């Protein structure tokens, strides 16, 4: 990225994770000469008690819907139009539900700076012609800019509260890694940069499927030993899938925060686990529970399982991924949740 002088930053998304990361990015933009002080944050406009959410954020410096109780730095400005938010920005931070990425890219592609670069904090994939595209690939295809990613064991409320955690930035080159580390690192938010963006991003997407499996086990009341088996077998399928479909992946990256740490955290504390547990206990649909439990946020795990299943089915590989396949069938095809246990019995010890 050749832009001289301070780089303007724009955050695209303002859910709980977007708002939590805005607390760090806003503070770093104030403290480092490398960045323009003002950070625009695109906010999907909603009415809260008769008032626009953007107005509430700009007046109170708090996202009262998605991250209540935590102040956002005053230099972070909520903007209701994505095209306006990205004007003049050299670094675009994508942190919105993966279902909306293409629409946003199409809306901003004629407005962004030609030498801009992006970083995705989005955990998911998009189905394309019975194949899958990583979110970074979707952004690059539409915007024709360099795209990096950030993934880790980072539950948004804990990051907002300032609890120590680690995260992994996957970059395409060392220079981008230095810039991103400076933008995101805080005393309580430790950054490790690896030049293996593909594996970092795959970990962020695939672990949500495994978390659904962990929630199913919790819903069945089967305890931590069984959940540990789900986590181990899920990690095996994550590694196998990545190596089978993406030849430039590094196994060592699975030991970074984006890999095993994020997997464990999500299987014990994430929204995919919570909703999957309720799915088993209540008998309600995933869609119903998403509306009831997530306050407008979107669930990634079941949809990613569906997207993966389309790809595996097209290549006659579902039998090679019994855990991923069972989770999809439980969520969408009426397979009894108890049948997940037979998947554990029959799962190969190694893949």
mmCIF file of C-alpha atoms in Angstrom:
data_model
loop_
_atom_site.group_PDB
_atom_site.id
_atom_site.type_symbol
_atom_site.label_atom_id
_atom_site.label_comp_id
_atom_site.label_asym_id
_atom_site.label_seq_id
_atom_site.Cartn_x
_atom_site.Cartn_y
_atom_site.Cartn_z
ATOM 1 C CA UNK A 1 0.000 0.000 0.000
ATOM 2 C CA UNK A 2 1.731 3.154 -1.226
ATOM 3 C CA UNK A 3 -0.312 5.881 0.423
ATOM 4 C CA UNK A 4 1.942 8.379 2.195
ATOM 5 C CA UNK A 5 0.900 10.047 5.426
ATOM 6 C CA UNK A 6 -1.746 8.912 7.920
ATOM 7 C CA UNK A 7 -4.002 6.132 6.652
ATOM 8 C CA UNK A 8 -7.748 6.561 7.076
ATOM 9 C CA UNK A 9 -9.552 3.548 8.522
ATOM 10 C CA UNK A 10 -13.158 2.494 7.934
ATOM 11 C CA UNK A 11 -14.989 -0.243 9.858
ATOM 12 C CA UNK A 12 -17.746 -1.929 7.858
ATOM 13 C CA UNK A 13 -20.108 -3.411 10.423
ATOM 14 C CA UNK A 14 -21.207 -2.552 13.946
ATOM 15 C CA UNK A 15 -22.537 -5.662 15.660
ATOM 16 C CA UNK A 16 -21.082 -6.751 18.981
ATOM 17 C CA UNK A 17 -17.768 -7.812 17.421
ATOM 18 C CA UNK A 18 -17.569 -4.728 15.202
ATOM 19 C CA UNK A 19 -18.298 -2.466 18.165
ATOM 20 C CA UNK A 20 -15.775 -4.286 20.361
ATOM 21 C CA UNK A 21 -13.043 -3.969 17.747
ATOM 22 C CA UNK A 22 -13.956 -0.290 17.251
ATOM 23 C CA UNK A 23 -12.900 0.309 20.865
ATOM 24 C CA UNK A 24 -9.375 -0.892 20.046
ATOM 25 C CA UNK A 25 -9.058 0.536 16.530
ATOM 26 C CA UNK A 26 -10.428 3.925 17.574
ATOM 27 C CA UNK A 27 -7.922 4.207 20.424
ATOM 28 C CA UNK A 28 -5.000 3.131 18.237
ATOM 29 C CA UNK A 29 -5.979 5.613 15.523
ATOM 30 C CA UNK A 30 -5.762 8.362 18.144
ATOM 31 C CA UNK A 31 -2.397 7.219 19.457
ATOM 32 C CA UNK A 32 -0.457 6.304 16.289
ATOM 33 C CA UNK A 33 0.626 8.869 13.710
ATOM 34 C CA UNK A 34 0.328 6.170 11.042
ATOM 35 C CA UNK A 35 -3.462 6.526 11.066
ATOM 36 C CA UNK A 36 -5.961 9.326 10.508
ATOM 37 C CA UNK A 37 -7.590 10.143 13.835
ATOM 38 C CA UNK A 38 -11.189 9.880 12.590
ATOM 39 C CA UNK A 39 -12.462 6.343 12.024
ATOM 40 C CA UNK A 40 -15.733 5.931 10.128
ATOM 41 C CA UNK A 41 -17.922 2.987 11.129
ATOM 42 C CA UNK A 42 -20.689 1.912 8.781
ATOM 43 C CA UNK A 43 -23.803 1.116 10.815
ATOM 44 C CA UNK A 44 -26.864 -0.626 9.428
ATOM 45 C CA UNK A 45 -29.509 1.932 10.332
ATOM 46 C CA UNK A 46 -32.134 0.810 12.842
ATOM 47 C CA UNK A 47 -34.645 2.616 15.007
ATOM 48 C CA UNK A 48 -34.157 2.166 18.740
ATOM 49 C CA UNK A 49 -36.951 3.628 20.884
ATOM 50 C CA UNK A 50 -37.833 6.024 18.089
ATOM 51 C CA UNK A 51 -34.278 7.210 17.454
ATOM 52 C CA UNK A 52 -31.740 6.274 14.764
ATOM 53 C CA UNK A 53 -28.990 3.971 15.981
ATOM 54 C CA UNK A 54 -26.317 6.079 14.237
ATOM 55 C CA UNK A 55 -27.486 9.166 16.127
ATOM 56 C CA UNK A 56 -27.431 7.292 19.426
ATOM 57 C CA UNK A 57 -23.875 6.050 18.804
ATOM 58 C CA UNK A 58 -22.612 9.498 17.773
ATOM 59 C CA UNK A 59 -24.273 11.213 20.732
ATOM 60 C CA UNK A 60 -23.649 8.676 23.501
ATOM 61 C CA UNK A 61 -20.626 6.830 22.016
ATOM 62 C CA UNK A 62 -22.239 3.507 22.831
ATOM 63 C CA UNK A 63 -23.867 0.864 20.651
ATOM 64 C CA UNK A 64 -26.871 0.377 22.897
ATOM 65 C CA UNK A 65 -28.260 -2.520 20.855
ATOM 66 C CA UNK A 66 -25.240 -4.730 20.232
ATOM 67 C CA UNK A 67 -22.674 -3.791 22.907
ATOM 68 C CA UNK A 68 -24.533 -2.092 25.707
ATOM 69 C CA UNK A 69 -22.463 -0.797 28.590
ATOM 70 C CA UNK A 70 -19.195 -0.194 26.720
ATOM 71 C CA UNK A 71 -18.091 3.180 25.389
ATOM 72 C CA UNK A 72 -16.735 3.552 21.866
ATOM 73 C CA UNK A 73 -14.016 6.214 21.410
ATOM 74 C CA UNK A 74 -15.404 9.586 20.337
ATOM 75 C CA UNK A 75 -13.244 9.610 17.176
ATOM 76 C CA UNK A 76 -15.260 6.632 15.839
ATOM 77 C CA UNK A 77 -18.100 8.131 13.780
ATOM 78 C CA UNK A 78 -21.208 6.108 12.906
ATOM 79 C CA UNK A 79 -22.205 6.525 9.249
ATOM 80 C CA UNK A 80 -25.472 5.057 7.865
ATOM 81 C CA UNK A 81 -24.365 4.808 4.218
ATOM 82 C CA UNK A 82 -21.517 2.428 3.325
ATOM 83 C CA UNK A 83 -20.468 4.516 0.303
ATOM 84 C CA UNK A 84 -20.050 7.572 2.511
ATOM 85 C CA UNK A 85 -18.233 5.626 5.214
ATOM 86 C CA UNK A 86 -15.501 4.313 2.875
ATOM 87 C CA UNK A 87 -14.703 7.614 1.125
ATOM 88 C CA UNK A 88 -10.988 8.316 1.422
ATOM 89 C CA UNK A 89 -10.334 5.163 3.482
ATOM 90 C CA UNK A 90 -7.061 3.302 2.950
ATOM 91 C CA UNK A 91 -7.843 0.392 5.306
ATOM 92 C CA UNK A 92 -11.249 -1.315 5.211
ATOM 93 C CA UNK A 93 -12.170 -3.552 8.153
ATOM 94 C CA UNK A 94 -14.949 -5.985 7.211
ATOM 95 C CA UNK A 95 -16.837 -7.188 10.294
ATOM 96 C CA UNK A 96 -20.433 -7.964 9.308
ATOM 97 C CA UNK A 97 -22.441 -11.175 8.727
ATOM 98 C CA UNK A 98 -20.977 -13.057 5.784
ATOM 99 C CA UNK A 99 -24.370 -13.174 4.047
ATOM 100 C CA UNK A 100 -24.128 -9.407 3.370
ATOM 101 C CA UNK A 101 -20.546 -9.133 2.100
ATOM 102 C CA UNK A 102 -21.281 -9.232 -1.624
ATOM 103 C CA UNK A 103 -24.014 -6.614 -1.401
ATOM 104 C CA UNK A 104 -21.743 -4.230 0.501
ATOM 105 C CA UNK A 105 -18.852 -4.776 -1.918
ATOM 106 C CA UNK A 106 -21.069 -4.046 -4.899
ATOM 107 C CA UNK A 107 -22.240 -0.853 -3.227
ATOM 108 C CA UNK A 108 -18.767 0.532 -2.458
ATOM 109 C CA UNK A 109 -16.583 -0.750 -5.315
ATOM 110 C CA UNK A 110 -16.746 2.511 -7.284
ATOM 111 C CA UNK A 111 -16.002 4.628 -4.208
ATOM 112 C CA UNK A 112 -12.983 3.028 -2.534
ATOM 113 C CA UNK A 113 -9.424 4.246 -2.917
ATOM 114 C CA UNK A 114 -7.476 2.362 -5.590
ATOM 115 C CA UNK A 115 -4.569 1.666 -3.222
ATOM 116 C CA UNK A 116 -6.767 0.612 -0.306
ATOM 117 C CA UNK A 117 -6.405 -2.743 1.406
ATOM 118 C CA UNK A 118 -8.849 -4.724 3.503
ATOM 119 C CA UNK A 119 -8.907 -7.067 6.454
ATOM 120 C CA UNK A 120 -11.761 -9.469 7.126
ATOM 121 C CA UNK A 121 -12.902 -10.376 10.635
ATOM 122 C CA UNK A 122 -15.778 -12.423 9.194
ATOM 123 C CA UNK A 123 -16.084 -16.113 9.998
ATOM 124 C CA UNK A 124 -17.898 -17.850 7.171
ATOM 125 C CA UNK A 125 -17.896 -18.826 3.501
ATOM 126 C CA UNK A 126 -20.044 -18.206 0.445
ATOM 127 C CA UNK A 127 -21.274 -20.933 -1.885
ATOM 128 C CA UNK A 128 -20.415 -20.459 -5.559
ATOM 129 C CA UNK A 129 -21.399 -22.944 -8.276
ATOM 130 C CA UNK A 130 -21.273 -25.941 -5.897
ATOM 131 C CA UNK A 131 -17.920 -24.722 -4.647
ATOM 132 C CA UNK A 132 -16.905 -22.408 -1.840
ATOM 133 C CA UNK A 133 -15.329 -18.983 -1.752
ATOM 134 C CA UNK A 134 -13.571 -17.627 1.289
ATOM 135 C CA UNK A 135 -14.747 -14.179 2.343
ATOM 136 C CA UNK A 136 -11.350 -12.696 1.503
ATOM 137 C CA UNK A 137 -11.706 -14.128 -2.017
ATOM 138 C CA UNK A 138 -15.169 -12.585 -2.382
ATOM 139 C CA UNK A 139 -13.909 -9.162 -1.284
ATOM 140 C CA UNK A 140 -10.866 -9.356 -3.573
ATOM 141 C CA UNK A 141 -12.983 -10.454 -6.533
ATOM 142 C CA UNK A 142 -15.326 -7.480 -6.193
ATOM 143 C CA UNK A 143 -12.908 -4.758 -5.066
ATOM 144 C CA UNK A 144 -9.618 -5.904 -6.606
ATOM 145 C CA UNK A 145 -7.581 -4.990 -3.523
ATOM 146 C CA UNK A 146 -5.332 -6.889 -1.141
ATOM 147 C CA UNK A 147 -7.323 -8.659 1.592
ATOM 148 C CA UNK A 148 -5.999 -10.029 4.891
ATOM 149 C CA UNK A 149 -7.869 -11.623 7.791
ATOM 150 C CA UNK A 150 -8.050 -11.638 11.595
ATOM 151 C CA UNK A 151 -9.366 -14.674 13.484
ATOM 152 C CA UNK A 152 -8.954 -15.870 17.057
ATOM 153 C CA UNK A 153 -10.439 -16.918 20.369
ATOM 154 C CA UNK A 154 -12.165 -13.558 20.731
ATOM 155 C CA UNK A 155 -15.655 -13.557 22.226
ATOM 156 C CA UNK A 156 -16.768 -9.971 21.699
ATOM 157 C CA UNK A 157 -18.050 -9.208 25.244
ATOM 158 C CA UNK A 158 -14.751 -10.391 26.751
ATOM 159 C CA UNK A 159 -12.688 -8.321 24.310
ATOM 160 C CA UNK A 160 -14.888 -5.310 25.086
ATOM 161 C CA UNK A 161 -14.311 -5.872 28.805
ATOM 162 C CA UNK A 162 -10.542 -5.843 28.270
ATOM 163 C CA UNK A 163 -9.887 -9.458 29.305
ATOM 164 C CA UNK A 164 -6.547 -10.663 27.949
ATOM 165 C CA UNK A 165 -6.765 -12.724 24.769
ATOM 166 C CA UNK A 166 -4.813 -13.563 21.648
ATOM 167 C CA UNK A 167 -5.721 -13.354 18.002
ATOM 168 C CA UNK A 168 -4.116 -14.244 14.680
ATOM 169 C CA UNK A 169 -3.717 -11.981 11.671
ATOM 170 C CA UNK A 170 -3.180 -13.781 8.388
ATOM 171 C CA UNK A 171 -1.457 -11.500 5.893
ATOM 172 C CA UNK A 172 -0.338 -11.757 2.284
ATOM 173 C CA UNK A 173 2.943 -9.945 2.953
ATOM 174 C CA UNK A 174 5.091 -8.819 5.868
ATOM 175 C CA UNK A 175 4.512 -5.076 5.352
ATOM 176 C CA UNK A 176 0.738 -5.488 5.593
ATOM 177 C CA UNK A 177 1.270 -7.523 8.749
ATOM 178 C CA UNK A 178 3.176 -4.678 10.415
ATOM 179 C CA UNK A 179 0.439 -2.151 9.612
ATOM 180 C CA UNK A 180 -2.353 -4.415 10.823
ATOM 181 C CA UNK A 181 -0.537 -5.339 14.027
ATOM 182 C CA UNK A 182 -0.151 -1.649 14.865
ATOM 183 C CA UNK A 183 -3.838 -0.993 14.126
ATOM 184 C CA UNK A 184 -5.259 -3.860 16.187
ATOM 185 C CA UNK A 185 -2.861 -4.656 19.020
ATOM 186 C CA UNK A 186 -3.661 -3.603 22.581
ATOM 187 C CA UNK A 187 -2.155 -4.528 25.924
ATOM 188 C CA UNK A 188 -4.970 -7.028 26.446
ATOM 189 C CA UNK A 189 -5.326 -8.016 22.762
ATOM 190 C CA UNK A 190 -2.156 -9.840 21.691
ATOM 191 C CA UNK A 191 -1.544 -10.153 17.956
ATOM 192 C CA UNK A 192 0.415 -12.907 16.228
ATOM 193 C CA UNK A 193 0.960 -12.347 12.496
ATOM 194 C CA UNK A 194 1.380 -15.270 10.116
ATOM 195 C CA UNK A 195 1.764 -15.184 6.342
ATOM 196 C CA UNK A 196 -0.807 -17.954 5.961
ATOM 197 C CA UNK A 197 -4.057 -16.074 5.525
ATOM 198 C CA UNK A 198 -5.883 -19.009 3.924
ATOM 199 C CA UNK A 199 -5.524 -21.348 6.917
ATOM 200 C CA UNK A 200 -6.334 -18.556 9.361
ATOM 201 C CA UNK A 201 -9.578 -17.841 7.539
ATOM 202 C CA UNK A 202 -10.545 -21.501 7.134
ATOM 203 C CA UNK A 203 -10.181 -22.007 10.890
ATOM 204 C CA UNK A 204 -12.539 -19.109 11.557
ATOM 205 C CA UNK A 205 -15.229 -20.528 9.305
ATOM 206 C CA UNK A 206 -15.030 -24.251 10.021
ATOM 207 C CA UNK A 207 -14.867 -24.073 13.818
ATOM 208 C CA UNK A 208 -18.452 -22.768 13.895
ATOM 209 C CA UNK A 209 -19.697 -26.102 12.528
ATOM 210 C CA UNK A 210 -17.913 -27.950 15.323
ATOM 211 C CA UNK A 211 -19.389 -25.539 17.881
ATOM 212 C CA UNK A 212 -22.866 -26.555 16.719
ATOM 213 C CA UNK A 213 -21.872 -30.148 17.433
ATOM 214 C CA UNK A 214 -20.688 -29.150 20.908
ATOM 215 C CA UNK A 215 -24.016 -27.419 21.552
ATOM 216 C CA UNK A 216 -25.893 -30.538 20.449
ATOM 217 C CA UNK A 217 -23.901 -32.555 22.992
ATOM 218 C CA UNK A 218 -24.771 -29.995 25.681
ATOM 219 C CA UNK A 219 -28.424 -30.186 24.678
ATOM 220 C CA UNK A 220 -28.304 -33.951 25.104
ATOM 221 C CA UNK A 221 -26.652 -33.512 28.524
ATOM 222 C CA UNK A 222 -23.738 -35.805 27.686
ATOM 223 C CA UNK A 223 -20.951 -33.960 29.501
ATOM 224 C CA UNK A 224 -17.441 -32.741 28.887
ATOM 225 C CA UNK A 225 -15.825 -36.046 27.872
ATOM 226 C CA UNK A 226 -18.180 -36.343 24.910
ATOM 227 C CA UNK A 227 -17.729 -32.679 24.057
ATOM 228 C CA UNK A 228 -13.949 -33.186 24.067
ATOM 229 C CA UNK A 229 -14.399 -35.990 21.524
ATOM 230 C CA UNK A 230 -16.465 -33.652 19.331
ATOM 231 C CA UNK A 231 -13.771 -30.975 19.530
ATOM 232 C CA UNK A 232 -10.955 -33.408 18.670
ATOM 233 C CA UNK A 233 -12.793 -35.055 15.791
ATOM 234 C CA UNK A 234 -13.974 -31.669 14.568
ATOM 235 C CA UNK A 235 -10.408 -30.373 14.516
ATOM 236 C CA UNK A 236 -9.380 -33.419 12.502
ATOM 237 C CA UNK A 237 -12.067 -32.698 9.919
ATOM 238 C CA UNK A 238 -11.083 -29.023 9.819
ATOM 239 C CA UNK A 239 -7.463 -29.970 9.042
ATOM 240 C CA UNK A 240 -8.482 -32.637 6.524
ATOM 241 C CA UNK A 241 -10.876 -30.305 4.696
ATOM 242 C CA UNK A 242 -8.306 -27.510 4.527
ATOM 243 C CA UNK A 243 -5.597 -29.785 3.170
ATOM 244 C CA UNK A 244 -7.940 -31.429 0.662
ATOM 245 C CA UNK A 245 -9.310 -28.250 -0.880
ATOM 246 C CA UNK A 246 -6.591 -25.631 -0.235
ATOM 247 C CA UNK A 247 -3.052 -26.717 -1.015
ATOM 248 C CA UNK A 248 -1.319 -23.665 0.461
ATOM 249 C CA UNK A 249 -2.334 -24.343 4.085
ATOM 250 C CA UNK A 250 0.117 -24.803 6.959
ATOM 251 C CA UNK A 251 -0.738 -27.352 9.669
ATOM 252 C CA UNK A 252 1.176 -25.331 12.286
ATOM 253 C CA UNK A 253 -1.346 -22.484 11.897
ATOM 254 C CA UNK A 254 -4.008 -24.687 13.526
ATOM 255 C CA UNK A 255 -2.027 -24.308 16.757
ATOM 256 C CA UNK A 256 -2.373 -20.507 16.688
ATOM 257 C CA UNK A 257 -5.249 -18.652 18.342
ATOM 258 C CA UNK A 258 -7.267 -18.829 15.121
ATOM 259 C CA UNK A 259 -7.195 -22.627 15.312
ATOM 260 C CA UNK A 260 -7.413 -24.761 18.417
ATOM 261 C CA UNK A 261 -7.902 -21.833 20.825
ATOM 262 C CA UNK A 262 -10.827 -20.350 18.890
ATOM 263 C CA UNK A 263 -12.314 -23.830 18.491
ATOM 264 C CA UNK A 264 -12.264 -24.487 22.243
ATOM 265 C CA UNK A 265 -13.625 -21.049 23.119
ATOM 266 C CA UNK A 266 -16.462 -21.305 20.624
ATOM 267 C CA UNK A 267 -17.396 -24.807 21.741
ATOM 268 C CA UNK A 268 -17.781 -23.595 25.330
ATOM 269 C CA UNK A 269 -18.887 -19.981 25.064
ATOM 270 C CA UNK A 270 -20.047 -18.981 21.584
ATOM 271 C CA UNK A 271 -23.477 -18.247 20.135
ATOM 272 C CA UNK A 272 -23.380 -21.307 17.847
ATOM 273 C CA UNK A 273 -23.031 -23.566 20.866
ATOM 274 C CA UNK A 274 -25.819 -21.781 22.782
ATOM 275 C CA UNK A 275 -28.320 -21.895 19.938
ATOM 276 C CA UNK A 276 -27.510 -25.528 19.111
ATOM 277 C CA UNK A 277 -28.110 -26.515 22.731
ATOM 278 C CA UNK A 278 -31.478 -24.742 22.670
ATOM 279 C CA UNK A 279 -32.264 -26.407 19.321
ATOM 280 C CA UNK A 280 -31.986 -29.826 20.974
ATOM 281 C CA UNK A 281 -33.753 -28.880 24.216
ATOM 282 C CA UNK A 282 -36.689 -26.936 22.731
ATOM 283 C CA UNK A 283 -37.315 -28.590 19.365
ATOM 284 C CA UNK A 284 -37.593 -25.144 17.752
ATOM 285 C CA UNK A 285 -35.994 -24.406 14.382
ATOM 286 C CA UNK A 286 -32.599 -22.757 13.996
ATOM 287 C CA UNK A 287 -34.320 -19.749 12.391
ATOM 288 C CA UNK A 288 -36.729 -19.323 15.325
ATOM 289 C CA UNK A 289 -33.952 -19.526 17.885
ATOM 290 C CA UNK A 290 -31.751 -17.093 15.969
ATOM 291 C CA UNK A 291 -34.524 -14.507 16.195
ATOM 292 C CA UNK A 292 -35.285 -15.255 19.855
ATOM 293 C CA UNK A 293 -31.755 -15.465 21.227
ATOM 294 C CA UNK A 294 -29.388 -13.298 19.176
ATOM 295 C CA UNK A 295 -30.844 -9.782 19.289
ATOM 296 C CA UNK A 296 -30.480 -9.280 15.543
ATOM 297 C CA UNK A 297 -27.122 -11.026 15.186
ATOM 298 C CA UNK A 298 -26.668 -13.817 12.655
ATOM 299 C CA UNK A 299 -25.675 -17.423 13.271
ATOM 300 C CA UNK A 300 -22.828 -18.751 11.113
ATOM 301 C CA UNK A 301 -22.399 -22.430 12.076
ATOM 302 C CA UNK A 302 -25.499 -24.101 10.576
ATOM 303 C CA UNK A 303 -25.247 -22.087 7.364
ATOM 304 C CA UNK A 304 -21.557 -22.901 6.988
ATOM 305 C CA UNK A 305 -22.401 -26.595 7.547
ATOM 306 C CA UNK A 306 -24.944 -26.336 4.732
ATOM 307 C CA UNK A 307 -22.463 -24.624 2.423
ATOM 308 C CA UNK A 308 -19.784 -27.225 3.164
ATOM 309 C CA UNK A 309 -22.298 -30.024 2.590
ATOM 310 C CA UNK A 310 -23.180 -28.715 -0.889
ATOM 311 C CA UNK A 311 -19.511 -28.806 -1.813
ATOM 312 C CA UNK A 312 -18.883 -32.258 -0.294
ATOM 313 C CA UNK A 313 -22.005 -33.706 -1.902
ATOM 314 C CA UNK A 314 -21.001 -32.424 -5.338
ATOM 315 C CA UNK A 315 -17.695 -34.292 -4.970
ATOM 316 C CA UNK A 316 -19.158 -37.423 -3.288
ATOM 317 C CA UNK A 317 -17.075 -36.791 -0.165
ATOM 318 C CA UNK A 318 -19.687 -36.594 2.599
ATOM 319 C CA UNK A 319 -18.636 -39.991 3.999
ATOM 320 C CA UNK A 320 -15.123 -38.614 4.550
ATOM 321 C CA UNK A 321 -16.512 -35.952 6.896
ATOM 322 C CA UNK A 322 -19.005 -37.777 9.127
ATOM 323 C CA UNK A 323 -19.129 -35.090 11.824
ATOM 324 C CA UNK A 324 -19.687 -32.157 9.439
ATOM 325 C CA UNK A 325 -22.280 -34.231 7.575
ATOM 326 C CA UNK A 326 -24.174 -35.300 10.697
ATOM 327 C CA UNK A 327 -24.337 -31.742 12.000
ATOM 328 C CA UNK A 328 -25.784 -30.562 8.679
ATOM 329 C CA UNK A 329 -28.343 -33.389 8.670
ATOM 330 C CA UNK A 330 -29.403 -32.656 12.258
ATOM 331 C CA UNK A 331 -29.837 -28.932 11.564
ATOM 332 C CA UNK A 332 -31.630 -29.188 8.225
ATOM 333 C CA UNK A 333 -32.750 -32.746 7.428
ATOM 334 C CA UNK A 334 -34.471 -33.883 10.620
ATOM 335 C CA UNK A 335 -31.790 -36.352 11.701
ATOM 336 C CA UNK A 336 -32.305 -36.996 15.451
ATOM 337 C CA UNK A 337 -29.692 -35.246 17.571
ATOM 338 C CA UNK A 338 -28.916 -38.547 19.297
ATOM 339 C CA UNK A 339 -27.590 -39.893 15.985
ATOM 340 C CA UNK A 340 -24.545 -37.651 16.426
ATOM 341 C CA UNK A 341 -23.249 -40.262 18.893
ATOM 342 C CA UNK A 342 -23.195 -43.008 16.248
ATOM 343 C CA UNK A 343 -21.093 -40.655 14.170
ATOM 344 C CA UNK A 344 -18.587 -40.561 17.037
ATOM 345 C CA UNK A 345 -18.546 -44.365 17.323
ATOM 346 C CA UNK A 346 -17.964 -44.843 13.601
ATOM 347 C CA UNK A 347 -15.561 -41.944 13.065
ATOM 348 C CA UNK A 348 -12.093 -43.015 11.893
ATOM 349 C CA UNK A 349 -9.416 -42.522 14.535
ATOM 350 C CA UNK A 350 -7.258 -40.770 11.947
ATOM 351 C CA UNK A 351 -8.140 -38.977 8.732
#
